[in-house]
Amino acid sequence: MASSDTLEDTILLIDTFTKERDWQQFHSIKNLMSSVSIEASELNETIQWENPSPLEVKENPELVTAIGDELADVMVYCLRLCSVLGFEPVELINQKIEKNRTKYPVSKSKGSSKKYTMYEN
Ligand SMILES: [Mg+2]
């Protein structure tokens, strides 16, 4: 495996890993969605009582590994869910960014963390 792998290669890797272990039986939609949430919580746990800058993370090899591992877990379950549902992840992201462009026009959102529902007309 190399960084030149395509997203399709990565999905196939995850699906093959799953099939080799006969774990498809555990991958219901509900279980996969729960797993995304659980792994996202584990990602949060890596810095639960800290607020490190990107540089502080990069200078801490143990933290880099912990964050990388949990980030990978989240992405693996997201991609597995896409595979089970027949969703194309890049298409999903492209469509969602387009929706977000409409919800968050630059003229109203630039430099603001307000939710779009808080915009004044
Ligand atoms: Mg984990």
Coordinates of C-alpha atoms and ligand atoms in Angstrom, one line a residue:
M1 CA 0.0 0.0 0.0
A2 CA 1.2 3.5 -0.9
S3 CA 0.0 7.0 -0.8
S4 CA -0.6 6.7 -4.5
D5 CA -3.5 4.4 -3.9
T6 CA -6.9 5.6 -5.1
L7 CA -9.9 5.9 -2.9
E8 CA -11.3 2.9 -4.7
D9 CA -8.2 0.9 -3.8
T10 CA -8.7 1.9 -0.1
I11 CA -12.3 0.9 -0.1
L12 CA -11.4 -2.5 -1.6
L13 CA -8.7 -2.9 1.0
I14 CA -11.3 -2.3 3.8
D15 CA -13.9 -4.5 2.2
T16 CA -11.4 -7.3 1.7
F17 CA -10.1 -7.0 5.3
T18 CA -13.8 -7.3 6.4
K19 CA -14.6 -10.2 4.2
E20 CA -11.5 -12.2 5.2
R21 CA -12.7 -12.1 8.8
D22 CA -16.4 -12.7 8.0
W23 CA -17.3 -9.4 9.7
Q24 CA -19.8 -8.3 7.1
Q25 CA -22.4 -9.9 9.4
F26 CA -21.7 -7.2 12.1
H27 CA -21.7 -4.3 9.6
S28 CA -25.4 -3.3 9.7
I29 CA -26.1 0.3 8.9
K30 CA -26.8 1.1 12.6
N31 CA -23.6 -0.6 13.8
L32 CA -21.5 1.2 11.3
M33 CA -23.0 4.6 12.1
S34 CA -22.5 3.9 15.8
S35 CA -18.9 2.9 15.1
V36 CA -18.2 6.2 13.3
S37 CA -19.5 8.1 16.4
I38 CA -17.5 5.9 18.8
E39 CA -14.3 6.4 16.9
A40 CA -15.0 10.1 16.6
S41 CA -15.2 10.2 20.4
E42 CA -11.9 8.3 20.7
L43 CA -10.4 10.9 18.4
N44 CA -11.7 13.7 20.7
E45 CA -10.3 11.7 23.7
T46 CA -6.7 12.1 22.4
I47 CA -6.7 15.7 23.5
Q48 CA -9.6 15.7 25.9
W49 CA -8.0 18.0 28.5
E50 CA -5.7 19.9 26.2
N51 CA -6.0 22.4 23.3
P52 CA -2.8 21.9 21.4
S53 CA -1.7 23.9 18.3
P54 CA -0.9 22.1 15.1
L55 CA 2.8 22.7 15.9
E56 CA 2.4 21.2 19.4
V57 CA 0.8 18.1 17.9
K58 CA 3.5 17.7 15.2
E59 CA 6.2 17.9 17.9
N60 CA 4.6 15.1 20.0
P61 CA 5.2 11.8 18.2
E62 CA 2.9 9.8 20.6
L63 CA 0.0 12.3 20.0
V64 CA 0.6 12.2 16.2
T65 CA 0.3 8.4 16.4
A66 CA -2.8 8.5 18.6
I67 CA -4.6 11.1 16.5
G68 CA -3.6 9.3 13.2
D69 CA -4.9 6.0 14.5
E70 CA -8.3 7.4 15.6
L71 CA -8.7 9.5 12.5
A72 CA -8.0 6.4 10.4
D73 CA -10.7 4.5 12.4
V74 CA -13.3 7.2 11.7
M75 CA -12.4 7.2 8.0
V76 CA -12.4 3.4 7.8
Y77 CA -16.0 3.2 9.2
C78 CA -17.1 6.1 7.0
L79 CA -15.8 4.4 3.9
R80 CA -17.2 1.0 5.0
L81 CA -20.6 2.6 5.4
C82 CA -20.3 4.1 1.9
S83 CA -19.4 0.7 0.5
V84 CA -22.4 -1.0 2.2
L85 CA -24.8 1.7 1.0
G86 CA -23.3 2.0 -2.5
F87 CA -22.4 5.6 -2.0
E88 CA -19.5 7.2 -3.8
P89 CA -17.6 9.2 -1.2
V90 CA -16.0 11.8 -3.5
E91 CA -19.4 12.5 -5.1
L92 CA -21.0 12.8 -1.6
I93 CA -18.3 15.3 -0.5
N94 CA -18.6 17.3 -3.8
Q95 CA -22.4 17.5 -3.5
K96 CA -22.2 18.5 0.2
I97 CA -19.6 21.3 -0.4
E98 CA -21.9 22.6 -3.2
K99 CA -24.8 22.7 -0.7
N100 CA -22.5 24.4 1.8
R101 CA -21.5 27.1 -0.8
T102 CA -25.2 28.0 -1.0
K103 CA -25.8 27.9 2.8
Y104 CA -22.6 29.8 3.5
P105 CA -22.0 32.5 0.8
V106 CA -18.7 34.2 1.2
S107 CA -20.4 37.5 1.6
K108 CA -22.1 36.4 4.8
S109 CA -19.7 33.8 6.1
K110 CA -16.2 35.2 5.6
G111 CA -14.5 35.4 9.0
S112 CA -17.6 34.3 10.9
S113 CA -18.3 31.1 12.8
K114 CA -22.1 31.8 12.8
K115 CA -24.4 29.0 11.7
Y116 CA -26.3 29.9 8.5
T117 CA -29.5 30.0 10.4
M118 CA -28.2 33.0 12.3
Y119 CA -27.6 35.1 9.2
E120 CA -29.7 38.2 8.8
N121 CA -31.5 38.6 5.4
Ligands
MG1 MG -10.2 3.7 17.7

